[in-house]
Coordinates of C-alpha atoms in Angstrom, one line a residue:
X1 CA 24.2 -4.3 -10.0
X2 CA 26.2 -3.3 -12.9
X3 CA 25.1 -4.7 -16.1
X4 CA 28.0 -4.8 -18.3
X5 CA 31.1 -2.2 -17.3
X6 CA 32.3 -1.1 -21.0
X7 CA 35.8 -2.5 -19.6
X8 CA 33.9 -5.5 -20.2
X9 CA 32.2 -5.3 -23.3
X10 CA 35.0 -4.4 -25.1
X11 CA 37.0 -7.1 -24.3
X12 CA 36.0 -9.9 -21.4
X13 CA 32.9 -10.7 -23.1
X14 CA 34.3 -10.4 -26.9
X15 CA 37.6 -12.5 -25.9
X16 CA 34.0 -14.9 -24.4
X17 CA 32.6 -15.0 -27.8
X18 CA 35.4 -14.9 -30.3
X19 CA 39.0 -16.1 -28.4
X20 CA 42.2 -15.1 -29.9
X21 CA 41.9 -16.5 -33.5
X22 CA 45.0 -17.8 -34.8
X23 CA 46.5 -16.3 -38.0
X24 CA 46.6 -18.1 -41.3
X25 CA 48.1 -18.4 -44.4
X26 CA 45.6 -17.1 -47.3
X27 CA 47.3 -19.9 -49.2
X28 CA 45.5 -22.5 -47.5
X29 CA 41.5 -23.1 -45.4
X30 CA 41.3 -21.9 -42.2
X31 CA 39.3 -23.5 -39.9
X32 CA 38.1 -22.1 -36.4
X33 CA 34.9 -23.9 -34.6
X34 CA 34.3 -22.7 -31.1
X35 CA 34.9 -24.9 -28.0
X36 CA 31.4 -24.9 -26.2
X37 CA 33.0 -25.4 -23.1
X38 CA 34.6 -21.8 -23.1
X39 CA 31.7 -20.3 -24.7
X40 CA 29.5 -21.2 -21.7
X41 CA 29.6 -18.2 -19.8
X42 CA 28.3 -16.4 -22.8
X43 CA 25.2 -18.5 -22.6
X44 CA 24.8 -17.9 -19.1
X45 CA 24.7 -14.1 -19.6
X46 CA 22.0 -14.7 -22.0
X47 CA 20.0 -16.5 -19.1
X48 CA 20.4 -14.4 -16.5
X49 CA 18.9 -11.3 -18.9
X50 CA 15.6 -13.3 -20.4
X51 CA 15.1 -13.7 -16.1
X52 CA 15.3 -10.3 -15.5
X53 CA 11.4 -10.1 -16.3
X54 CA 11.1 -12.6 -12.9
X55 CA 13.5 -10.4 -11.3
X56 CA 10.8 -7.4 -11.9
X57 CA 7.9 -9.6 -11.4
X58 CA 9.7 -10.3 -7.6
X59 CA 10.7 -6.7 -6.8
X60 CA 6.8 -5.4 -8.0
X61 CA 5.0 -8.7 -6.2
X62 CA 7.1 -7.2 -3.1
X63 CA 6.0 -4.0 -3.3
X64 CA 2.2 -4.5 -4.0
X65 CA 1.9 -7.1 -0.6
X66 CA 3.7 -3.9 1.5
X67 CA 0.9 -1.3 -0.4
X68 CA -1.8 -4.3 0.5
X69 CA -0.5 -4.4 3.8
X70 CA -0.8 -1.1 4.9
X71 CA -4.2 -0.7 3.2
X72 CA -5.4 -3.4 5.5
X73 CA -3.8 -2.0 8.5
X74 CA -5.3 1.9 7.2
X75 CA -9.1 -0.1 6.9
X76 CA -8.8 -1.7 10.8
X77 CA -8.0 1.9 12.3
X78 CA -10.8 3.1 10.8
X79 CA -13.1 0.2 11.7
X80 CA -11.3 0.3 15.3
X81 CA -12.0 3.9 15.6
X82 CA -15.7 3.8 14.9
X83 CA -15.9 1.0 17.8
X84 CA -14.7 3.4 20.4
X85 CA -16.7 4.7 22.8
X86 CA -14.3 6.9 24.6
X87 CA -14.2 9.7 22.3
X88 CA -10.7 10.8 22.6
X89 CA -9.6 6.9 22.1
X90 CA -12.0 7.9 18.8
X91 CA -9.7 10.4 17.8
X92 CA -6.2 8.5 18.2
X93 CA -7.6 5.9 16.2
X94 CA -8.6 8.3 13.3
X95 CA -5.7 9.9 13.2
X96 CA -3.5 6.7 12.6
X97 CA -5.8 5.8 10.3
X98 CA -5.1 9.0 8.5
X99 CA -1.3 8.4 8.7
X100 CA -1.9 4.7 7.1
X101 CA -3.6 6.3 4.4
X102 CA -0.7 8.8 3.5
X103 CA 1.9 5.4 3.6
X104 CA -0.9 3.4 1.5
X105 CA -1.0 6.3 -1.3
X106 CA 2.7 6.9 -1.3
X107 CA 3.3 3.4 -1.9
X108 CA 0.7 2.6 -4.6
X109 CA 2.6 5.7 -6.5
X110 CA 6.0 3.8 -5.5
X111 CA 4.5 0.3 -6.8
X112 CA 3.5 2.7 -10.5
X113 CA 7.1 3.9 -10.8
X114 CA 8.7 0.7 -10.3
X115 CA 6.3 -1.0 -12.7
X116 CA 6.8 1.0 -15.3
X117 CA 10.8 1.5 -15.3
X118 CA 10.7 -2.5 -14.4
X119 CA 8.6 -3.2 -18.3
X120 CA 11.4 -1.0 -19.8
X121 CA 14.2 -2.8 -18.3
X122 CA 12.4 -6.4 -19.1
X123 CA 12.4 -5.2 -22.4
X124 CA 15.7 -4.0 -22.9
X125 CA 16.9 -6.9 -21.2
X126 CA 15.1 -9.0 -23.5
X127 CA 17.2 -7.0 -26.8
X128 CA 20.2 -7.7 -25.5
X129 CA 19.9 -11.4 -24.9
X130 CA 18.7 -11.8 -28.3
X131 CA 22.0 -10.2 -30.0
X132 CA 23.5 -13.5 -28.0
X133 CA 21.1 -16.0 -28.7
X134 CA 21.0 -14.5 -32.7
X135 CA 24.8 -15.4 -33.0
X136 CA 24.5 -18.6 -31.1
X137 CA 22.0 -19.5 -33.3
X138 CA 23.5 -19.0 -36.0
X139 CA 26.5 -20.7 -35.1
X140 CA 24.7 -23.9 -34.2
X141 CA 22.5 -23.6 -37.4
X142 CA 25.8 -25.4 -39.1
X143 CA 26.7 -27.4 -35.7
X144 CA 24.4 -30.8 -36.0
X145 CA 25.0 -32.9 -33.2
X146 CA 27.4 -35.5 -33.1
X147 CA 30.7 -36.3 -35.0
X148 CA 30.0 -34.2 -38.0
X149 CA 31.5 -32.2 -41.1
X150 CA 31.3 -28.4 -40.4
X151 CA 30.6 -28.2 -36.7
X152 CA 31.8 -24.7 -35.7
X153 CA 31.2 -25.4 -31.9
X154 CA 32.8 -28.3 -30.6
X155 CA 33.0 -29.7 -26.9
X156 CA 36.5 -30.2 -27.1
X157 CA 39.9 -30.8 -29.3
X158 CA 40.5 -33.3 -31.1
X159 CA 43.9 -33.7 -29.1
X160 CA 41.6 -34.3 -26.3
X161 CA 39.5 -36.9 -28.2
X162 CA 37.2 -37.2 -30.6
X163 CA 35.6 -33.6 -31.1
X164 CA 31.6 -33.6 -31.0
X165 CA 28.7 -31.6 -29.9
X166 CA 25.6 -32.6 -29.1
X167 CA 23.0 -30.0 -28.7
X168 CA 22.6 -26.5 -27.4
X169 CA 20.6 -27.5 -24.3
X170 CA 22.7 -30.0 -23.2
X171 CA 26.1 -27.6 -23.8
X172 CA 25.4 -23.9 -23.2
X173 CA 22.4 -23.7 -20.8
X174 CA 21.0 -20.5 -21.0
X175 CA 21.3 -20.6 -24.7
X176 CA 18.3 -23.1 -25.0
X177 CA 15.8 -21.3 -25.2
X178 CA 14.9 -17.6 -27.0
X179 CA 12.0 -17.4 -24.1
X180 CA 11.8 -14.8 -21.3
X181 CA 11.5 -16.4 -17.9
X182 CA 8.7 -15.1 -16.4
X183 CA 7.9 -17.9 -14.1
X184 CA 10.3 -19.2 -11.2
X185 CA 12.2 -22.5 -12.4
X186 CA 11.4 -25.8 -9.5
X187 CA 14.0 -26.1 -7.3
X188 CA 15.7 -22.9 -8.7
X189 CA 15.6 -19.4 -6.4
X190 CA 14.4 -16.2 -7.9
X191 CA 17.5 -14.1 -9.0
X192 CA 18.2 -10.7 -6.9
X193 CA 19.7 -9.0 -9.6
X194 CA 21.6 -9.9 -12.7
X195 CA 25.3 -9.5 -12.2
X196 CA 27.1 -9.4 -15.3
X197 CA 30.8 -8.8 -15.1
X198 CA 31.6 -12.1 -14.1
X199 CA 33.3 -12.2 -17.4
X200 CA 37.2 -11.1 -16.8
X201 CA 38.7 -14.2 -15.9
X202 CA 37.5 -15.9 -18.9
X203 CA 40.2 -17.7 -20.8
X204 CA 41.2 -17.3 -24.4
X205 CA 39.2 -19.9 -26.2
X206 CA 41.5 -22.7 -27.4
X207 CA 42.7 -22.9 -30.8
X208 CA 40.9 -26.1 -32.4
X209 CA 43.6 -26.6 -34.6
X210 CA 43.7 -29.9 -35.1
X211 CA 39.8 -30.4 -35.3
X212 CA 39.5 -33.1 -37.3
X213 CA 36.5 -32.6 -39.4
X214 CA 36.8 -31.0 -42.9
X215 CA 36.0 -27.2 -41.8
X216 CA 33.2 -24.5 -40.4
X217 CA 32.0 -22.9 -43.3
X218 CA 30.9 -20.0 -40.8
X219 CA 34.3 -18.8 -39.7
X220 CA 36.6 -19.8 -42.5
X221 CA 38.3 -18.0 -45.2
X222 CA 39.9 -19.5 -48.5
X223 CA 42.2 -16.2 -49.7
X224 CA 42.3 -13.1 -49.5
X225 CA 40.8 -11.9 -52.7
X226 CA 37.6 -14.7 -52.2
X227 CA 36.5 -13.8 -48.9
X228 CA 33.7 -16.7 -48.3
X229 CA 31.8 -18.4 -45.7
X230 CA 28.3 -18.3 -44.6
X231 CA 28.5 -15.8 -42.0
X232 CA 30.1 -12.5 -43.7
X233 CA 28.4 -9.5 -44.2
X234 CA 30.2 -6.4 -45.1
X235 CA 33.3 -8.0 -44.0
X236 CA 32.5 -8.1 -40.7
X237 CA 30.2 -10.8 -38.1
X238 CA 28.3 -8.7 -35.6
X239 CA 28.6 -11.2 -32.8
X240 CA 26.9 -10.2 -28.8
X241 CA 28.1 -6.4 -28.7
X242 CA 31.2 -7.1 -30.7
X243 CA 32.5 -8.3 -34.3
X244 CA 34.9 -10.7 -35.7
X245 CA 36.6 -8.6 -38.1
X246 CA 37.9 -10.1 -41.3
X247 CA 41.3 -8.1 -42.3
X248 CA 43.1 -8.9 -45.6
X249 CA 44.7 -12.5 -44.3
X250 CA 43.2 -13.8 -40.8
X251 CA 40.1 -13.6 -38.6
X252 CA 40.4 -11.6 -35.4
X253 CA 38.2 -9.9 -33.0
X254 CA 37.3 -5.9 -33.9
X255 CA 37.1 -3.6 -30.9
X256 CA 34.1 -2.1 -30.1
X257 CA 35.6 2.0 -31.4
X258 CA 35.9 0.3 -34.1
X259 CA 32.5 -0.4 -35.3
X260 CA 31.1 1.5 -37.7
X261 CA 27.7 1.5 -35.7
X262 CA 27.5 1.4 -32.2
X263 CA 24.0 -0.1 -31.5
X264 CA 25.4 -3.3 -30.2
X265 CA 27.4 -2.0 -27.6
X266 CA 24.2 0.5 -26.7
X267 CA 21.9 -2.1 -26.0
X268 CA 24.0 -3.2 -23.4
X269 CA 24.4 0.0 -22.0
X270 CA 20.9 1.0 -22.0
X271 CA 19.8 -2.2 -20.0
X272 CA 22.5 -1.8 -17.7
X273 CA 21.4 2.1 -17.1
X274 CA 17.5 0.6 -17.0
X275 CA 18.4 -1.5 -14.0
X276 CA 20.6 1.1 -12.1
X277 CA 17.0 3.1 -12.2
X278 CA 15.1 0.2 -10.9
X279 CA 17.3 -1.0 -8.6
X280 CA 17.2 2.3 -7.1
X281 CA 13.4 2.3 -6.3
X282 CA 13.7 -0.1 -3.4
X283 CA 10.8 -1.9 -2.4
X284 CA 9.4 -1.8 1.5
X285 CA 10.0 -4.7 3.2
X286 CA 6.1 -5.9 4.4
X287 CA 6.6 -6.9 7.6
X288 CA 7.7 -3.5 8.5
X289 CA 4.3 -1.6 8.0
X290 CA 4.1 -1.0 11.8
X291 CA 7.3 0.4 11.7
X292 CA 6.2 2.9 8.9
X293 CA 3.4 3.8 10.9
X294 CA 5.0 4.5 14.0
X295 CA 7.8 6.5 12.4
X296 CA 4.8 8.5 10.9
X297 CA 3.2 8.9 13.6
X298 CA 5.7 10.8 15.8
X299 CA 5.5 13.7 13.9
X300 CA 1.9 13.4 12.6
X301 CA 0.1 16.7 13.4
X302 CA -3.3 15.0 13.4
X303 CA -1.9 12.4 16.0
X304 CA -0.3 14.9 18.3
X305 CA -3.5 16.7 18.2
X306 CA -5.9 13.9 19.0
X307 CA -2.6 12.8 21.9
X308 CA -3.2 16.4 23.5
X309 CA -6.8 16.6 23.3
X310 CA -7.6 13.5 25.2
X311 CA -4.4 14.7 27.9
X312 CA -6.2 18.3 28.1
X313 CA -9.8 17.7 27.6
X314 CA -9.7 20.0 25.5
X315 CA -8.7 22.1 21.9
X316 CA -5.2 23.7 22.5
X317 CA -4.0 26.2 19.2
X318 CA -1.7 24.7 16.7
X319 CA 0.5 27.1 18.0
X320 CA 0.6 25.9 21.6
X321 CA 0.4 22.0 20.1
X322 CA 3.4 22.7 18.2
X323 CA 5.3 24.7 21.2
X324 CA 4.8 22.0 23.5
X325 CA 8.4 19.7 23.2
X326 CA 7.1 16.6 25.5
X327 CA 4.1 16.1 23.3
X328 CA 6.1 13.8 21.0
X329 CA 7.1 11.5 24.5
X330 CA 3.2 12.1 25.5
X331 CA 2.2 10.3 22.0
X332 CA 4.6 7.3 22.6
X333 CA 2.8 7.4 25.9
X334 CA -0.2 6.3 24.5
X335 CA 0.7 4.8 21.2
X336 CA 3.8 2.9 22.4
X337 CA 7.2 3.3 23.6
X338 CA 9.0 2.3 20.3
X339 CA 8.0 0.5 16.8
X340 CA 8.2 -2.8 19.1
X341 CA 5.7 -2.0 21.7
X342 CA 3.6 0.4 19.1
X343 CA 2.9 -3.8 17.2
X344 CA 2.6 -5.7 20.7
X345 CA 0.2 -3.4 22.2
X346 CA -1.7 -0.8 20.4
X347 CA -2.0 -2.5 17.3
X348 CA -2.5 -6.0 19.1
X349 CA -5.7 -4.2 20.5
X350 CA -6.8 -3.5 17.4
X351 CA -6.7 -6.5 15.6
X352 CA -8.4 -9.0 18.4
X353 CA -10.9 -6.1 18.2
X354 CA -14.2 -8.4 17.8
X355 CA -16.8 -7.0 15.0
X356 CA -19.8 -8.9 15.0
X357 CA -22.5 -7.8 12.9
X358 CA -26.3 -9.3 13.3
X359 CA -27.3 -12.5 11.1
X360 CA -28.8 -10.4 8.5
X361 CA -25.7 -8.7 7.7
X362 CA -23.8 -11.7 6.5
X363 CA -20.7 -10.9 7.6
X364 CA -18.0 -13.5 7.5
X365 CA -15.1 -12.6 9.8
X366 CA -12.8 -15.6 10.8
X367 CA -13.4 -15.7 14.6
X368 CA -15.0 -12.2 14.9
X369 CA -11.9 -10.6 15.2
X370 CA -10.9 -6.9 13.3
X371 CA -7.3 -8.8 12.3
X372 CA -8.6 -11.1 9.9
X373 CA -10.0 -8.2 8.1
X374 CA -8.9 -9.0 4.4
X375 CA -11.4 -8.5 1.7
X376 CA -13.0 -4.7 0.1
X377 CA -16.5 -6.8 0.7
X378 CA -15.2 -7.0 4.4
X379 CA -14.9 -3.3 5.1
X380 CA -17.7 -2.3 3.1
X381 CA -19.7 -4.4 5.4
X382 CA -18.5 -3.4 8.7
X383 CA -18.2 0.7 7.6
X384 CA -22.1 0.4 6.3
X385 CA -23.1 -1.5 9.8
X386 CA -21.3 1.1 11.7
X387 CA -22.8 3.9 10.1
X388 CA -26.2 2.9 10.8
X389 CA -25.5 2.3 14.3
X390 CA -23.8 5.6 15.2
X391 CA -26.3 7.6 13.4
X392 CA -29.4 5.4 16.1
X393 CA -26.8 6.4 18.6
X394 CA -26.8 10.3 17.7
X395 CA -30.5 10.0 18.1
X396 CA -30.8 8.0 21.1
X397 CA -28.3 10.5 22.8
X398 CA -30.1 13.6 21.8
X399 CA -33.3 12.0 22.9
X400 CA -32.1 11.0 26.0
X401 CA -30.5 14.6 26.9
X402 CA -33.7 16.4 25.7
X403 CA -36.0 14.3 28.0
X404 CA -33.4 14.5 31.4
X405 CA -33.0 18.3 30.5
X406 CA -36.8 18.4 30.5
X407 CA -37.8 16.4 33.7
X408 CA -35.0 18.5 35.1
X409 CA -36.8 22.0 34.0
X410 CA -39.9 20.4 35.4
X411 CA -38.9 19.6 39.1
X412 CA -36.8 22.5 39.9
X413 CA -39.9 24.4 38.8
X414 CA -42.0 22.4 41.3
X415 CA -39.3 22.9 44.1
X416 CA -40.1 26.3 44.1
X417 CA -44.0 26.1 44.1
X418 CA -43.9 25.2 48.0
X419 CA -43.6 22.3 50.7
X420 CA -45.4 19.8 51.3
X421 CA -48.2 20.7 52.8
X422 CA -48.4 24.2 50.3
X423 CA -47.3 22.9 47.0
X424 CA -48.7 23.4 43.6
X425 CA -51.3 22.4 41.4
X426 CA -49.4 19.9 38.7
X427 CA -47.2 19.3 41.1
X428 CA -47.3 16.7 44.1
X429 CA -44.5 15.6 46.9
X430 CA -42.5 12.8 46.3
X431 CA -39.6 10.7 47.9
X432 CA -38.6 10.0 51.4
X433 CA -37.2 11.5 54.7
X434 CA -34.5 13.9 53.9
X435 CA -34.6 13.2 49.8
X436 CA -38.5 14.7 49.6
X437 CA -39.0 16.7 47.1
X438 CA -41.8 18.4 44.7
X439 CA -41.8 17.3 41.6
X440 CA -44.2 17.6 38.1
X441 CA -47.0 15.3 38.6
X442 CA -47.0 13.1 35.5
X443 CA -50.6 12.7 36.3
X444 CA -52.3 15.7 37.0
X445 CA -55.4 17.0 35.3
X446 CA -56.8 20.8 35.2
X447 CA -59.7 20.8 36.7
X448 CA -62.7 21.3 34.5
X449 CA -65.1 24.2 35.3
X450 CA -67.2 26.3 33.3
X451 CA -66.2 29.2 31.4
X452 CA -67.8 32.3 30.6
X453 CA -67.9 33.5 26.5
X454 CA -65.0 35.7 27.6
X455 CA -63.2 32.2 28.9
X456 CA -62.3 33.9 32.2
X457 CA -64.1 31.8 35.4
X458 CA -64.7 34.2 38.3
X459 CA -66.2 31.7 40.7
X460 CA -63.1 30.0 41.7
X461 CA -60.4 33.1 42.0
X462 CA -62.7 36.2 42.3
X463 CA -62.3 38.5 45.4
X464 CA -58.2 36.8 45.9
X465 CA -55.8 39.5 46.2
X466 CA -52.8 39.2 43.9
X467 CA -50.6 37.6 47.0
X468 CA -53.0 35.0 48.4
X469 CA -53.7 33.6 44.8
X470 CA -51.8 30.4 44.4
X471 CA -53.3 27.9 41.7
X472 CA -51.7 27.7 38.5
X473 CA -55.6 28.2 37.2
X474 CA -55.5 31.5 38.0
X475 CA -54.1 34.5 36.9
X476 CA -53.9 38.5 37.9
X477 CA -55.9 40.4 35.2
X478 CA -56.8 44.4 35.5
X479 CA -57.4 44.4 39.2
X480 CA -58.7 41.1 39.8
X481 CA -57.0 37.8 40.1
X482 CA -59.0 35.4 37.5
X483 CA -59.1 32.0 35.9
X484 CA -56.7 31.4 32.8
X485 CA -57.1 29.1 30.2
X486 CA -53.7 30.3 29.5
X487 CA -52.0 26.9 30.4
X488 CA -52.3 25.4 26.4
X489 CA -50.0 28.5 25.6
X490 CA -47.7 27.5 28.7
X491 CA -47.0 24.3 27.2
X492 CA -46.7 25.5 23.9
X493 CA -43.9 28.0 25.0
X494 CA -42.4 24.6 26.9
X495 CA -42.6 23.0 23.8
X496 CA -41.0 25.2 21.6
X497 CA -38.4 25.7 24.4
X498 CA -37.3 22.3 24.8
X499 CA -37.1 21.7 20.8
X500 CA -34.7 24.9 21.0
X501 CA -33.1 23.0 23.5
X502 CA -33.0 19.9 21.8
X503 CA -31.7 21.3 18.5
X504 CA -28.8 22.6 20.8
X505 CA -27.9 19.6 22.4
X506 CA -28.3 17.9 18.7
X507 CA -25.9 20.6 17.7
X508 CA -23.5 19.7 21.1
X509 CA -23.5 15.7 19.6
X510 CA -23.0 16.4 16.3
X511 CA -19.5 17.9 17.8
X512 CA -19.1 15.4 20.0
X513 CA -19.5 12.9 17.4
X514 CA -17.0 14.6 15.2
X515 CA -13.7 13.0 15.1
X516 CA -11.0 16.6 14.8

């Protein structure tokens, strides 16, 4: 909204303040109070100025619940995402959540902006009000109330009556007060905006003519060589962005070009140029976060990426992701058909999510559920829980792949040591009918037998030729099949096999667990 149009300045809101002055004879007091009832407007315009700090205190409150609303909804998709157990859902998750993040910091650099042309136009508002208040005060500073001498603001002619005025809070609201509004009046909305041009229908003030009482000391003149009265200076009465000019035999109202300064009409100017800068920072509506997000997330890279990894099964090139033209319909696919169905569905799962953390934790979570996720103490929880339980699920995977890997080495070894009835020492035949099969015996033990200082037994395995020698106690040495001690070094070498092993498949979860 315009503040004040310089149209309007120079003469709506002077013809407000000062009227058409009649001219008089030098020869003889002039006498020119101000009907309050014209006046009013002025008043009013003062009002609406000192609220402009409420009306910045609105727009910024608006903007810091949409920044605090996407920070929430930023904190569930992370939470969400760590709850996953599909790993592709993992990544859709994660990638919202990255999108959330991006809205969350653009508007907290939105909500800084706006706060800090909102304190200059608060200010500047608050300058230009007090050029109208100064004049109104100083008006009513010889206006006492009730039927006075030297009232210079009346509440009507004397035609019309008696002519009194009773006080400035009772006759020009607005003017009552020098304060700056920065709560929201009872039973009074919060202003959108301060519109003032409301001034051009304004009526010339009415001459008080016949005012009865003996004269306004402020706006009177006796001749034209003794120009008195209480409220000259230089000649001229600076009054709310104009003057009332004194010329050699009446009163009348100056014209702004024809100031000698123009720092009254300025301050009007600047506050009206303040708010055409706030005004133009818009706050986000907060109950359209979702839609933010949704909008966001049709051309998120991160999002179509996680989208064509868990429709592939697998890593596709940027290049390709970006050359493919249905992956945008492919994310709505998932994530929802429109902003609508994106709030109904995807992020109705997310917030009846339940998180529920062990007693010890001390979590409280209103009914469990990932949508009443409000507080930093909250999150900080949850992400420090989670942490701990993915990093005992890392392990408990790895452990579990090295062990199945291993008992997998083990018995397709022992399938080809022999059947049943010429299978291998460690090993032994297990299962039934068809599904018989050898496997490690968990419960074998070498036998024990005496060694010679050379640790090589020859009772056992001497005179075997290489191809009848079957025991895993024996080996071929020179030309003679003999008894190893050899097996501690086997199942060192197993060991250090499986460990490789097991570092690999630590390596293969590490990946797995890696969200893009």
């Amino acid at each position: 909204m315009a503040l004040l149009q310089s149209s309007g300045i120079r003469t709506a809101i002077l013809i407000a303040v000062c009227g058409a002055l009649s001219n008089r004879s030098a020869a003889h007091t002039s006498k020119h109070p101000l009907l309050a009832t014209e006046i009013k407007p002025l008043c009013g315009l003062s009002g609406q100025l000192k609220t402009t700090a409420l009306y910045v205190k609105q727009k910024l409150n608006q903007q810091a619940t949409y920044t605090d609303s996407i920070t929430q909804l930023a904190r569930k998709l992370v939470v969400y995402s760590k709850t996953r157990t599909d790993d592709d859902d993992a990544r859709i998750a994660l990638a919202l959540a990255t999108e959330a993040q991006k809205l969350q910091e653009a508007a907290t650099r939105k909500l800084l902006t706006m706060a800090s042309k909102g304190t200059v136009l608060a200010v500047q508002a608050g300058l230009a009000a007090g050029i109208i208040d100064d004049f109104i005060a100083l008006v009513a500073g010889v206006t006492p109330g009730g039927t006075t001498n030297n009232n210079c603001i009346i509440n009507k002619d004397a035609l019309s009556g008696t002519a009194t005025f009773t006080t400035i809070a009772e006759q020009l609201p607005g003017c009552e007060t020098t304060e700056i509004v920065t709560t929201e009046p009872p039973a009074k909305p919060i202003l959108r905006g301060q519109d003032f041009t409301g001034f051009n229908n304004i009526k010339t003030l009415g001459n008080a003519a016949t005012y009865s009482q003996t004269c306004c000391k402020l706006l009177q003149h006796a001749s034209d060589a003794d120009l008195t009265g209480a409220g000259y200076t230089g000649n001229k009465l600076l009054v709310a962005g104009g003057a009332i000019h004194v010329t050699s035999n009446n009163i009348q109202i100056a014209k702004l070009t024809d100031l000698s300064s123009s720092s009254e009409q300025s301050v009007f100017e600047h506050a009206q140029a303040r708010q055409q800068e706030f005004n133009a920072a818009k706050p986000e509506d907060p109950a359209t976060t979702h839609v933010a997000l949704y909008t966001a997330a049709l051309t998120s890279e991160a999002v179509k990426a996680a989208t064509d990894i868990k429709l592939q099964k697998k890593r596709r090139t940027n290049q390709e992701i970006n050359a493919d033209s249905a992956l945008e319909s492919k994310v709505k696919g998932i994530i929802g058909s429109d902003a609508d169905s994106f709030k109904n569905t995807y992020l109705d799962k997310v917030n009846k999510e339940t998180i529920k953390l062990p007693k010890e934790w001390e979590l409280e979570l209103s009914y469990n559920k990932l949508e009443n996720l409000e507080t930093d103490a909250q999150y900080e929880t949850i992400l420090l829980y989670l942490s701990k339980v993915s990093q005992n699920n890392r392990e408990q995977a790895c452990t579990a792949v090295r062990q199945e890997q291993k008992q997998q080495g083990t018995d397709e070894t022992c399938e080809k040591k022999g059947t049943e009835d010429n299978y291998k020492d460690g090993c032994k035949w297990d299962g039934e009918g068809d599904n018989k099969k050898c496997v490690k015996d968990l419960d074998y033990k070498p036998k024990q037998v005496e060694e010679k200082d050379d640790g090589i037994k020859e009772e056992k395995c001497a005179g075997k030729q290489q191809e009848d020698c079957k025991s895993m106690d024996c080996k071929w040495k020179g030309e003679n099949y003999k008894y190893s001690s050899f097996l501690v070094d086997k199942k060192m070498a197993l060991s250090m096999d499986t460990a490789f092993k097991g570092l690999v498949e630590f390596s293969n979860f590490k990946n797995l667990f890696s969200i893009l």
